[in-house]
Short mmCIF file of C-alpha atoms in Angstrom, two decimals:
data_model
loop_
_atom_site.label_atom_id
_atom_site.label_comp_id
_atom_site.label_asym_id
_atom_site.label_seq_id
_atom_site.Cartn_x
_atom_site.Cartn_y
_atom_site.Cartn_z
CA MET R 171 137.61 34.34 27.19
CA SER R 172 138.82 33.51 23.67
CA ASN R 173 137.37 33.56 20.16
CA SER R 174 140.42 31.72 18.80
CA TRP R 175 138.51 28.45 18.98
CA LYS R 176 137.10 29.16 15.50
CA SER R 177 140.45 28.20 13.97
CA LYS R 178 140.37 24.73 15.55
CA SER R 179 139.43 21.84 13.30
CA ARG R 180 137.24 20.35 16.03
CA PHE R 181 135.27 23.61 16.24
CA SER R 182 134.56 23.48 12.50
CA LYS R 183 133.60 19.81 12.66
CA VAL R 184 131.09 20.25 15.53
CA ARG R 185 129.67 23.36 13.89
CA SER R 186 129.21 21.50 10.61
CA GLU R 187 127.43 18.61 12.33
CA LEU R 188 125.07 20.90 14.27
CA ALA R 189 124.29 22.90 11.12
CA GLN R 190 122.77 19.78 9.57
CA LEU R 191 120.18 19.44 12.36
CA GLU R 192 116.79 21.09 12.02
CA LYS R 193 113.95 22.18 14.32
CA GLN R 194 113.54 20.05 17.46
CA GLU R 195 116.51 17.84 16.56
CA PHE R 196 118.74 20.92 16.72
CA ALA R 197 117.16 22.03 20.00
CA ARG R 198 117.69 18.65 21.65
CA ALA R 199 121.31 18.52 20.44
CA ILE R 200 122.31 21.84 22.01
CA LEU R 201 120.49 21.33 25.33
CA PRO R 202 123.54 19.68 27.02
CA MET R 203 125.64 22.63 25.85
CA LEU R 204 123.18 25.15 27.28
CA LYS R 205 123.21 23.21 30.56
CA LEU R 206 126.95 23.80 30.71
CA LEU R 207 126.28 27.54 30.70
CA ASP R 208 123.38 27.30 33.19
CA GLU R 209 122.73 23.91 34.77
CA GLY R 210 119.18 24.98 35.70
CA ILE R 211 118.00 25.25 32.12
CA HIS R 212 115.44 22.69 30.93
CA LEU R 213 113.12 21.89 28.03
CA THR R 214 109.74 23.64 28.29
CA GLN R 215 106.66 21.45 28.23
CA GLU R 216 105.27 20.75 24.77
CA GLN R 217 102.47 23.25 24.15
CA GLY R 218 102.91 24.52 27.70
CA THR R 219 102.87 28.13 28.91
CA PHE R 220 106.48 28.84 28.05
CA ASP R 221 106.43 26.83 24.82
CA THR R 222 103.64 29.04 23.48
CA SER R 223 105.60 32.10 24.59
CA GLY R 224 108.35 31.75 21.99
CA ILE R 225 110.63 29.83 24.37
CA ASP R 226 112.16 26.34 23.97
CA PHE R 227 114.28 26.29 27.16
CA CYS R 228 114.19 28.26 30.38
CA THR R 229 115.50 28.29 33.93
CA GLU R 230 113.86 29.00 37.24
CA GLY R 231 114.00 32.62 38.26
CA VAL R 232 113.05 35.29 40.74
CA ALA R 233 109.47 36.57 41.17
CA GLU R 234 108.31 34.15 38.47
CA ARG R 235 110.72 35.63 35.92
CA PRO R 236 113.10 33.02 34.43
CA ARG R 237 116.77 33.96 34.67
CA TRP R 238 117.34 32.81 31.12
CA ALA R 239 115.10 31.75 28.24
CA VAL R 240 116.30 30.30 24.92
CA GLN R 241 114.54 30.02 21.59
CA CYS R 242 116.11 27.68 18.99
CA LYS R 243 115.88 28.10 15.24
CA GLY R 244 116.91 25.01 13.31
CA PHE R 245 116.66 26.29 9.76
CA HIS R 246 116.73 23.83 6.86
CA VAL R 247 118.08 26.26 4.26
CA ALA R 248 121.76 26.85 3.58
CA GLU R 249 123.65 29.84 4.98
CA GLU R 250 123.47 31.82 1.76
CA GLU R 251 119.71 31.17 1.51
CA LEU R 252 118.76 32.83 4.77
CA GLY R 253 116.12 35.37 3.83
CA GLU R 254 112.65 36.74 4.37
CA VAL R 255 111.08 33.43 5.42
CA GLN R 256 113.61 32.91 8.22
CA VAL R 257 113.35 36.53 9.33
CA ARG R 258 109.57 36.13 9.63
CA GLN R 259 110.01 32.96 11.70
CA CYS R 260 112.20 34.89 14.14
CA ALA R 261 109.75 37.82 14.15
CA ARG R 262 106.85 35.51 15.09
CA SER R 263 108.76 34.08 18.07
CA ILE R 264 109.72 37.56 19.31
CA SER R 265 106.14 38.82 18.87
CA THR R 266 104.79 35.80 20.76
CA LEU R 267 107.16 36.50 23.66
CA LYS R 268 106.09 40.15 23.82
CA LYS R 269 102.41 39.20 24.03
CA SER R 270 102.90 36.48 26.63
CA ASN R 271 103.04 36.76 30.40
CA CYS R 272 106.56 35.31 30.43
CA LYS R 273 109.20 37.98 30.83
CA PRO R 274 112.65 36.38 31.28
CA LEU R 275 115.54 38.46 32.53
CA ARG R 276 117.61 37.27 29.55
CA TYR R 277 116.38 36.02 26.19
CA THR R 278 118.68 34.30 23.67
CA MET R 279 117.72 33.26 20.18
CA VAL R 280 120.09 30.57 18.80
CA TYR R 281 120.11 29.63 15.12
CA ASN R 282 121.98 26.80 13.39
CA ARG R 283 124.07 28.84 11.00
CA ARG R 284 127.25 30.92 11.11
CA ASP R 285 127.18 34.70 11.45
CA ARG R 286 128.44 35.45 7.95
CA ASP R 287 125.11 36.87 6.71
CA ARG R 288 125.28 40.31 8.32
CA ARG R 289 122.04 41.48 6.71
CA PHE R 290 120.05 38.63 8.30
CA ARG R 291 121.73 39.16 11.66
CA ASP R 292 121.16 42.93 11.66
CA ARG R 293 117.45 42.55 10.84
CA VAL R 294 116.86 40.02 13.65
CA CYS R 295 118.88 42.07 16.17
CA SER R 296 116.78 45.14 15.34
CA MET R 297 113.65 43.14 16.16
CA LEU R 298 115.14 41.89 19.43
CA GLU R 299 116.22 45.33 20.61
CA PRO R 300 112.70 46.53 21.70
CA LEU R 301 112.62 43.71 24.29
CA GLN R 302 114.83 45.93 26.44
CA GLU R 303 111.80 48.14 27.02
CA LEU R 304 110.23 45.13 28.77
CA ASP R 305 113.32 44.79 30.98
CA ILE R 306 114.50 41.78 28.98
CA GLN R 307 118.15 41.49 27.91
CA PRO R 308 118.02 40.09 24.33
CA GLU R 309 120.82 38.49 22.29
CA LEU R 310 121.19 36.60 19.03
CA TRP R 311 123.59 33.66 18.90
CA SER R 312 124.87 31.98 15.78
CA LEU R 313 126.48 28.54 16.01
CA ASP R 314 129.81 30.34 16.34
CA ASP R 315 128.56 32.31 19.36
CA LEU R 316 127.15 29.20 21.02
CA LEU R 317 130.27 27.09 20.49
CA VAL R 318 132.70 29.83 21.59
CA ASN R 319 130.76 30.07 24.87
CA VAL R 320 130.78 26.28 25.26
CA PHE R 321 134.51 25.98 24.50
CA ASN R 322 135.29 28.79 26.94
CA GLU R 323 133.18 27.24 29.69
CA LEU R 324 134.81 23.83 29.28
CA GLU R 325 138.22 25.50 29.36
CA ARG R 326 137.28 27.26 32.60
CA ARG R 327 136.13 24.00 34.16
CA LEU R 328 139.22 22.10 33.04
CA GLU R 329 141.51 24.81 34.43
CA ILE R 330 139.70 24.54 37.77
CA GLU R 331 140.11 20.75 37.82
CA ALA R 332 143.79 21.11 36.86
CA SER R 333 144.23 23.48 39.81
CA VAL R 334 142.42 21.07 42.14
CA ALA R 335 144.52 18.15 40.90
CA GLY R 336 147.71 20.17 41.25
CA ASN R 337 146.87 21.20 44.82
CA ARG R 338 146.02 17.62 45.74
CA ILE R 339 149.36 16.44 44.37
CA LYS R 340 151.14 19.22 46.25
CA GLU R 341 149.51 18.23 49.55
CA GLN R 342 150.43 14.58 48.99
CA LEU R 343 154.03 15.46 48.19
CA ILE R 344 154.33 17.75 51.22
CA SER R 345 153.11 14.90 53.41
CA HIS R 346 155.37 12.36 51.68
CA HIS R 347 158.55 14.43 51.58
CA GLY R 348 158.08 16.48 54.72
CA GLU R 349 160.13 14.19 56.95
CA ILE R 350 163.29 14.29 54.82
CA LYS R 351 165.00 17.58 54.05
CA SER R 352 165.21 18.52 50.39
CA GLU R 353 168.96 19.17 50.60
CA ILE R 354 169.65 15.50 49.98
CA VAL R 355 168.37 15.90 46.42
CA ASP R 356 171.08 18.49 45.76
CA TYR R 357 173.73 15.79 46.17
CA ILE R 358 172.36 13.38 43.59
CA PRO R 359 175.17 12.64 41.10
CA PHE R 360 174.03 12.95 37.51
CA LYS R 361 175.14 13.31 33.92
CA LEU R 362 173.68 16.26 32.00
CA GLN R 363 172.97 16.30 28.27
CA LYS R 364 171.24 18.92 26.13
CA LEU R 365 168.26 17.88 24.06
CA THR R 366 167.32 19.58 20.79
CA THR R 367 164.58 18.32 18.52
CA ASP R 368 162.34 19.31 15.63
CA HIS R 369 160.60 17.40 12.84
CA THR R 370 163.90 16.38 11.24
CA GLN R 371 166.29 15.68 14.09
CA PHE R 372 166.62 14.52 17.68
CA ILE R 373 170.02 15.53 19.07
CA VAL R 374 171.39 14.62 22.52
CA GLU R 375 174.79 16.14 23.35
CA ASP R 376 176.92 15.88 26.48
CA THR R 377 177.30 19.15 28.34
CA GLN R 378 178.20 20.72 31.68
CA ASP R 379 175.91 23.05 33.59
CA PRO R 380 177.76 26.39 33.65
CA LYS R 381 176.23 27.22 37.04
CA ASN R 382 177.22 23.85 38.53
CA ARG R 383 173.69 23.37 39.83
CA GLY R 384 172.11 20.24 41.21
CA ALA R 385 169.67 18.14 39.20
CA LEU R 386 166.68 19.66 41.02
CA ASP R 387 167.66 23.23 40.06
CA VAL R 388 168.35 22.26 36.44
CA LEU R 389 164.89 20.73 36.06
CA GLN R 390 163.11 23.51 37.94
CA GLU R 391 163.98 25.99 35.22
CA SER R 392 161.44 24.33 32.91
CA ASN R 393 159.32 26.56 30.73
CA GLY R 394 157.04 26.16 27.77
CA ASP R 395 160.00 25.48 25.48
CA HIS R 396 161.54 22.72 27.58
CA PHE R 397 161.19 18.97 27.40
CA HIS R 398 163.11 16.98 30.02
CA LEU R 399 164.00 13.33 30.46
CA ILE R 400 165.06 11.78 33.78
CA LEU R 401 166.89 8.51 33.23
CA GLY R 402 168.53 6.04 35.59
CA ASP R 403 168.75 2.49 36.84
CA PHE R 404 166.15 1.05 39.16
CA GLY R 405 166.26 2.57 42.64
CA VAL R 406 168.47 5.60 41.89
CA GLY R 407 165.72 8.14 42.67
CA LYS R 408 164.01 9.03 39.39
CA THR R 409 160.53 9.21 40.91
CA THR R 410 161.82 10.97 44.03
CA LEU R 411 163.53 13.64 41.92
CA ALA R 412 160.44 14.08 39.73
CA GLU R 413 158.29 14.45 42.86
CA ARG R 414 160.69 17.05 44.27
CA VAL R 415 160.50 19.02 41.02
CA ALA R 416 156.70 18.88 41.19
CA LEU R 417 156.71 20.04 44.80
CA GLU R 418 159.19 22.87 44.33
CA VAL R 419 157.39 24.19 41.23
CA SER R 420 154.05 24.06 43.06
CA LEU R 421 155.41 25.87 46.10
CA SER R 422 157.22 28.55 44.09
CA ASP R 423 154.31 29.58 41.84
CA ASP R 424 150.63 29.11 42.66
CA ARG R 425 149.79 29.77 39.01
CA GLN R 426 151.58 26.61 37.92
CA HIS R 427 149.51 23.43 38.01
CA VAL R 428 151.71 20.34 38.22
CA LEU R 429 150.04 17.17 36.96
CA PHE R 430 151.94 14.07 38.11
CA ILE R 431 150.82 11.04 36.10
CA PRO R 432 152.20 7.53 36.67
CA ALA R 433 152.73 6.12 33.17
CA ALA R 434 151.14 2.89 34.37
CA ASN R 435 147.85 4.85 34.47
CA LEU R 436 147.96 5.60 30.75
CA PRO R 437 145.40 3.59 28.77
CA ALA R 438 146.55 0.08 27.90
CA SER R 439 145.61 0.72 24.29
CA ALA R 440 144.68 3.81 22.30
CA ARG R 441 143.28 4.62 18.88
CA GLY R 442 144.92 8.04 18.86
CA ALA R 443 145.79 11.14 20.83
CA LYS R 444 142.33 11.65 22.33
CA GLU R 445 142.58 8.74 24.78
CA VAL R 446 146.08 9.79 25.83
CA GLN R 447 144.99 13.41 26.38
CA PHE R 448 142.12 12.23 28.55
CA ALA R 449 144.63 10.35 30.74
CA LEU R 450 147.10 13.26 30.94
CA MET R 451 144.58 15.94 31.84
CA PRO R 452 141.80 15.80 34.49
CA VAL R 453 139.15 15.41 31.79
CA ALA R 454 137.33 12.66 33.66
CA ALA R 455 136.86 14.98 36.65
CA VAL R 456 135.13 17.51 34.37
CA LEU R 457 132.89 14.90 32.75
CA GLU R 458 131.82 13.49 36.12
CA LYS R 459 130.17 16.81 36.91
CA ILE R 460 128.29 17.07 33.61
CA GLU R 461 124.97 15.30 33.36
CA ASP R 462 124.50 13.55 29.99
CA ALA R 463 127.55 15.16 28.40
CA GLY R 464 127.09 13.49 25.04
CA ARG R 465 129.57 12.96 22.22
CA TRP R 466 129.90 16.60 21.19
CA ILE R 467 130.92 17.77 24.66
CA GLU R 468 133.42 14.93 25.01
CA SER R 469 134.84 15.79 21.60
CA ILE R 470 135.07 19.50 22.44
CA LEU R 471 136.70 18.70 25.78
CA ALA R 472 139.47 16.76 24.05
CA THR R 473 140.25 19.86 21.98
CA VAL R 474 140.16 22.08 25.07
CA ALA R 475 142.55 19.73 26.91
CA ALA R 476 144.97 19.77 24.00
CA ASN R 477 144.74 23.56 23.78
CA LEU R 478 145.65 24.02 27.46
CA LEU R 479 148.78 21.96 26.87
CA GLU R 480 149.67 23.64 23.57
CA ARG R 481 149.31 27.28 24.60
CA ASN R 482 152.50 29.33 24.78
CA ASP R 483 151.40 30.61 28.19
CA SER R 484 150.34 27.19 29.46
CA SER R 485 150.18 26.97 33.26
CA ILE R 486 150.55 23.18 33.16
CA VAL R 487 153.71 21.30 34.14
CA LEU R 488 153.29 17.72 32.99
CA ILE R 489 155.28 14.96 34.71
CA VAL R 490 154.82 11.41 33.41
CA ASP R 491 156.65 8.98 35.67
CA GLY R 492 157.91 5.54 34.69
CA LEU R 493 157.38 5.19 30.92
CA ASP R 494 158.90 1.71 31.19
CA GLU R 495 155.88 0.70 33.31
CA SER R 496 153.30 1.74 30.70
CA GLN R 497 151.32 -1.01 29.01
CA LEU R 498 150.66 1.39 26.13
CA LEU R 499 154.38 1.67 25.33
CA ALA R 500 154.75 -2.11 25.37
CA LEU R 501 152.52 -2.23 22.29
CA PRO R 502 153.73 -1.81 18.70
CA ASN R 503 153.74 1.93 17.87
CA GLY R 504 153.05 2.71 21.53
CA PHE R 505 155.53 5.57 21.40
CA ALA R 506 153.82 6.89 18.28
CA TYR R 507 150.49 7.12 20.06
CA LEU R 508 152.01 8.88 23.05
CA PHE R 509 154.07 11.38 21.11
CA ASP R 510 151.36 12.10 18.60
CA CYS R 511 149.83 13.80 21.64
CA LEU R 512 153.02 15.22 23.17
CA ALA R 513 154.76 16.60 20.08
CA PRO R 514 152.73 19.86 19.83
CA VAL R 515 152.65 20.42 23.60
CA ARG R 516 154.16 23.73 24.74
CA ALA R 517 153.67 23.08 28.45
CA ALA R 518 156.76 21.92 30.33
CA ILE R 519 157.11 18.14 30.13
CA ILE R 520 159.23 15.87 32.32
CA LEU R 521 159.36 12.16 31.53
CA THR R 522 161.08 9.52 33.64
CA MET R 523 162.15 6.06 32.54
CA ARG R 524 164.75 3.42 33.30
CA LEU R 525 168.04 3.87 31.50
CA GLU R 526 167.93 0.41 29.90
CA PHE R 527 164.46 1.17 28.50
CA TRP R 528 165.75 4.40 26.96
CA GLU R 529 168.78 2.71 25.44
CA ARG R 530 166.74 -0.16 24.03
CA ARG R 531 164.03 1.96 22.45
CA ARG R 532 165.71 5.29 21.80
CA LEU R 533 165.39 5.07 18.01
CA GLU R 534 161.64 4.47 18.29
CA PHE R 535 161.43 7.32 20.78
CA GLU R 536 163.19 9.70 18.39
CA ALA R 537 161.13 8.63 15.37
CA ALA R 538 157.88 9.06 17.27
CA PHE R 539 158.74 12.46 18.67
CA THR R 540 160.00 13.93 15.41
CA GLY R 541 156.86 12.72 13.65
CA ARG R 542 158.50 10.17 11.34
CA ILE R 543 156.08 7.52 12.55
CA GLY R 544 152.63 7.87 14.01
CA PRO R 545 148.91 7.42 13.37
CA GLY R 546 148.41 11.04 12.29
CA LYS R 547 150.28 13.78 10.50
CA PRO R 548 153.78 14.60 11.80
CA GLN R 549 153.41 17.12 14.57
CA GLY R 550 156.99 17.53 15.75
CA HIS R 551 157.14 20.76 13.77
CA ARG R 552 158.46 22.95 16.51
CA ARG R 553 162.07 23.23 17.62
CA ARG R 554 162.38 22.31 21.27
CA ARG R 555 165.15 22.46 23.83
CA GLY R 556 165.57 20.58 27.04
CA ASN R 557 167.75 18.39 29.24
CA VAL R 558 168.47 14.72 29.66
CA VAL R 559 169.37 14.09 33.29
CA THR R 560 170.84 10.62 33.87
CA LEU R 561 171.04 9.82 37.58
CA GLU R 562 174.11 7.90 38.71
CA LEU R 563 174.88 5.70 41.70
CA TRP R 564 175.71 7.50 44.96
CA ASN R 565 179.27 7.69 46.24
CA ASN R 566 180.38 7.00 49.81
CA ARG R 567 180.17 10.65 50.87
CA GLN R 568 176.56 10.97 49.76
CA ILE R 569 175.61 7.70 51.47
CA ALA R 570 177.20 8.93 54.72
CA GLU R 571 175.39 12.28 54.47
CA TYR R 572 172.07 10.48 54.12
CA ILE R 573 172.82 8.39 57.22
CA ASP R 574 173.64 11.59 59.13
CA LEU R 575 170.38 13.13 57.95
CA VAL R 576 168.36 10.15 59.19
CA SER R 577 170.22 10.21 62.51
CA ALA R 578 169.46 13.91 62.99
CA ASN R 579 165.77 13.43 62.17
CA ARG R 580 165.40 10.44 64.51
CA GLY R 581 166.87 12.23 67.52
CA GLY R 582 168.56 10.26 70.31
CA GLY R 583 168.22 6.56 70.94
CA VAL R 584 169.89 3.18 70.62
CA HIS R 585 169.64 3.35 66.82
CA LEU R 586 172.41 5.97 66.77
CA ASP R 587 174.98 3.29 67.61
CA VAL R 588 173.99 1.02 64.71
CA LEU R 589 173.78 3.98 62.30
CA SER R 590 177.26 5.08 63.39
CA GLU R 591 178.52 1.54 62.74
CA LEU R 592 176.90 1.59 59.28
CA LYS R 593 178.41 5.01 58.51
CA ALA R 594 181.88 3.78 59.49
CA LEU R 595 181.52 0.83 57.11
CA VAL R 596 180.52 3.23 54.35
CA LEU R 597 183.38 5.65 54.84
CA ASP R 598 186.06 2.92 54.81
CA GLY R 599 184.37 1.06 51.94
CA GLY R 600 183.83 -2.05 54.06
CA TYR R 601 180.11 -2.25 53.30
CA HIS R 602 180.72 -4.05 49.98
CA SER R 603 181.32 -7.39 51.69
CA LEU R 604 177.92 -7.16 53.42
CA TYR R 605 175.74 -5.31 50.90
CA GLY R 606 177.49 -5.08 47.52
CA ASP R 607 176.33 -1.91 45.71
CA ILE R 608 172.95 -1.80 47.52
CA PRO R 609 173.71 1.40 49.50
CA ARG R 610 174.60 3.28 46.32
CA ARG R 611 170.94 3.29 45.22
CA PRO R 612 168.85 5.66 47.35
CA LEU R 613 165.72 3.50 47.28
CA PHE R 614 167.67 0.49 48.55
CA LEU R 615 169.63 2.68 50.97
CA LYS R 616 166.42 3.88 52.63
CA MET R 617 165.27 0.27 53.04
CA LEU R 618 168.70 -0.74 54.35
CA VAL R 619 168.82 2.06 56.93
CA ASP R 620 165.34 1.09 58.18
CA LEU R 621 166.42 -2.55 58.53
CA VAL R 622 169.67 -1.60 60.27
CA ILE R 623 167.73 0.49 62.79
CA ASP R 624 165.36 -2.43 63.30
CA GLY R 625 167.88 -5.30 63.47
CA GLY R 626 171.45 -4.05 63.35
CA VAL R 627 174.22 -4.31 60.74
CA LYS R 628 174.12 -7.71 59.05
CA GLU R 629 174.70 -9.16 55.60
CA THR R 630 171.81 -9.01 53.13
CA GLY R 631 171.10 -9.18 49.40
CA ARG R 632 168.48 -7.43 47.29
CA VAL R 633 165.78 -10.09 47.59
CA ALA R 634 166.33 -10.43 51.33
CA LEU R 635 166.38 -6.65 51.64
CA PHE R 636 163.01 -6.29 49.91
CA LEU R 637 161.34 -9.09 51.84
CA GLY R 638 162.81 -7.99 55.15
CA TRP R 639 161.77 -4.37 54.64
CA ILE R 640 158.22 -5.32 53.60
CA ARG R 641 157.81 -7.62 56.61
CA MET R 642 159.22 -4.97 58.94
CA LYS R 643 156.83 -2.29 57.61
CA THR R 644 153.87 -4.66 57.81
CA ARG R 645 154.66 -5.67 61.39
CA ARG R 646 155.20 -2.02 62.39
CA ASP R 647 151.76 -1.11 61.02
CA ILE R 648 150.30 -4.00 63.01
CA MET R 649 152.06 -3.44 66.32
CA ALA R 650 152.59 0.33 66.41
CA PRO R 651 150.54 2.32 63.90
CA ARG R 652 151.22 6.04 63.87
CA THR R 653 148.78 8.50 65.32
CA GLY R 654 148.04 12.12 64.51
CA VAL R 655 148.53 13.89 61.18
CA GLY R 656 149.60 11.55 58.37
CA ALA R 657 148.87 8.57 60.60
CA ARG R 658 149.02 4.95 59.52
CA ILE R 659 145.79 3.24 60.47
CA GLY R 660 146.22 -0.10 62.21
CA ILE R 661 145.35 -2.91 59.80
CA VAL R 662 144.28 -5.51 62.39
CA ASP R 663 142.40 -5.74 65.63
CA ALA R 664 144.65 -5.97 68.69
CA ARG R 665 143.29 -9.45 69.36
CA GLU R 666 144.59 -10.89 66.10
CA VAL R 667 147.91 -12.64 65.94
CA ALA R 668 150.63 -10.50 64.34
CA ASP R 669 152.51 -13.42 62.74
CA LEU R 670 149.40 -14.74 60.99
CA THR R 671 148.44 -11.29 59.77
CA GLU R 672 151.95 -10.70 58.43
CA GLU R 673 151.75 -13.89 56.36
CA ILE R 674 148.29 -12.95 55.06
CA ALA R 675 149.57 -9.49 54.08
CA MET R 676 152.59 -11.01 52.29
CA ASN R 677 150.39 -13.45 50.35
CA ALA R 678 148.05 -10.62 49.40
CA MET R 679 150.95 -8.54 48.07
CA LEU R 680 152.34 -11.50 46.10
CA LEU R 681 148.93 -12.08 44.50
CA ALA R 682 148.64 -8.37 43.69
CA ALA R 683 152.13 -8.34 42.16
CA LYS R 684 151.27 -11.38 40.04
CA ASP R 685 148.08 -9.71 38.86
CA MET R 686 150.00 -6.58 37.82
CA TRP R 687 152.07 -8.51 35.29
CA GLY R 688 150.92 -9.33 31.79
CA ARG R 689 152.16 -10.46 28.41
CA VAL R 690 151.93 -8.69 25.04
CA LYS R 691 153.22 -10.53 21.96
CA GLY R 692 155.33 -12.80 24.13
CA LYS R 693 156.87 -9.98 26.17
CA PHE R 694 156.21 -9.36 29.85
CA PHE R 695 155.24 -5.90 31.07
#
């Protein structure tokens, strides 16, 4: 647990706001925070047994003894004016508790000031100490003590949710990538550049990896001082590579929590870093489990989320996939909003985007990341190193190796003949007359191989390839859904007509695709 929260601006702001509240207003304000520390705590009845026992909040307990009781002191005087009157108020509450029949296991007195007045604190602690003779564990909390406990608890909860999210992503990736061996990723052709940036410069220089490693190994060596970009044309495997990095990092170190965020899930608009941080970290999962969180807890949680990403020993690996698909980045200053959040991050970051998007908006990207534009103060104050990995089209050897891999995984069968025919076309370069450069893009190649297995080697273009593959997958799910682990569930009743259902599915997908498009300032996104 950390006391370093006191240096955070958000800590000071919340403390200042709470210090202005008095009496019952202060008590009501901190109740949600106390519930974070013990969800069973509740407000005692006005003028009830506990309320007349020097207790504002309490929990249920054992043998009629509350586990925890809290007395709030919302003083109206300034910090430097704490004196005899406030000491007497505390003394009355402690005396009332001693005389009552209520004997909590733990008793905390919380007051709405900092702990800078040692004389006041020492006098109240000396009055609390005799409660130990009644088998009560007493403690005095200033606003600093309360908020440090709240910040620590929210950090603990967010770390748990990050672990849960990371494990869920790992399970999904194992299921998704389990059928294809990872070796294929080692053959991805790519161009490597070194990235160096601080608040004054953004330098990208061509380089060669001295170890002659594959793209997966280069990206796996991410640490808190690395910021990586994966670039490439559509269909060359940017998302697949990013997923493989996420999977390998997760499998190699249980302490690392990989958060894989599609950029399309970022908020469509943002007033600043807070909204972006909420989308990058599993903040919503934490808030869902807090009843009546309130504005202070949400505000504190934003600071906690940022801190987890900015720590030198951060356990987070952040992968944001498909920046070119983000509605946020289609807006003016969209990059500024995103990098206002990312600039101070010390966790490993991997971003993927289409090469044309990078080339078109690189200057804006650089200006945003170095802090030369943005809604807040420049935050690109820290020198960073990383890699720019630009994926290139596959060559004939790599295409043939993929076909061999599919053949080996499928086992025997008639499809081996058509795959052998396709491989022969690849090796002698004859596939260009039928497919153009389609096989050189792994996403298209996977679709092509599926269609070849289904219908043989025949000429096709990109549009026909997409439509044919979608119809084939839809019909397969209708006629022969998988069973067992990772099964596809049949989407129709056996009595329904497959052709009609296929057309309905196609129309549904076309409507969904149309709904996913929009226009901002005359531009489609």
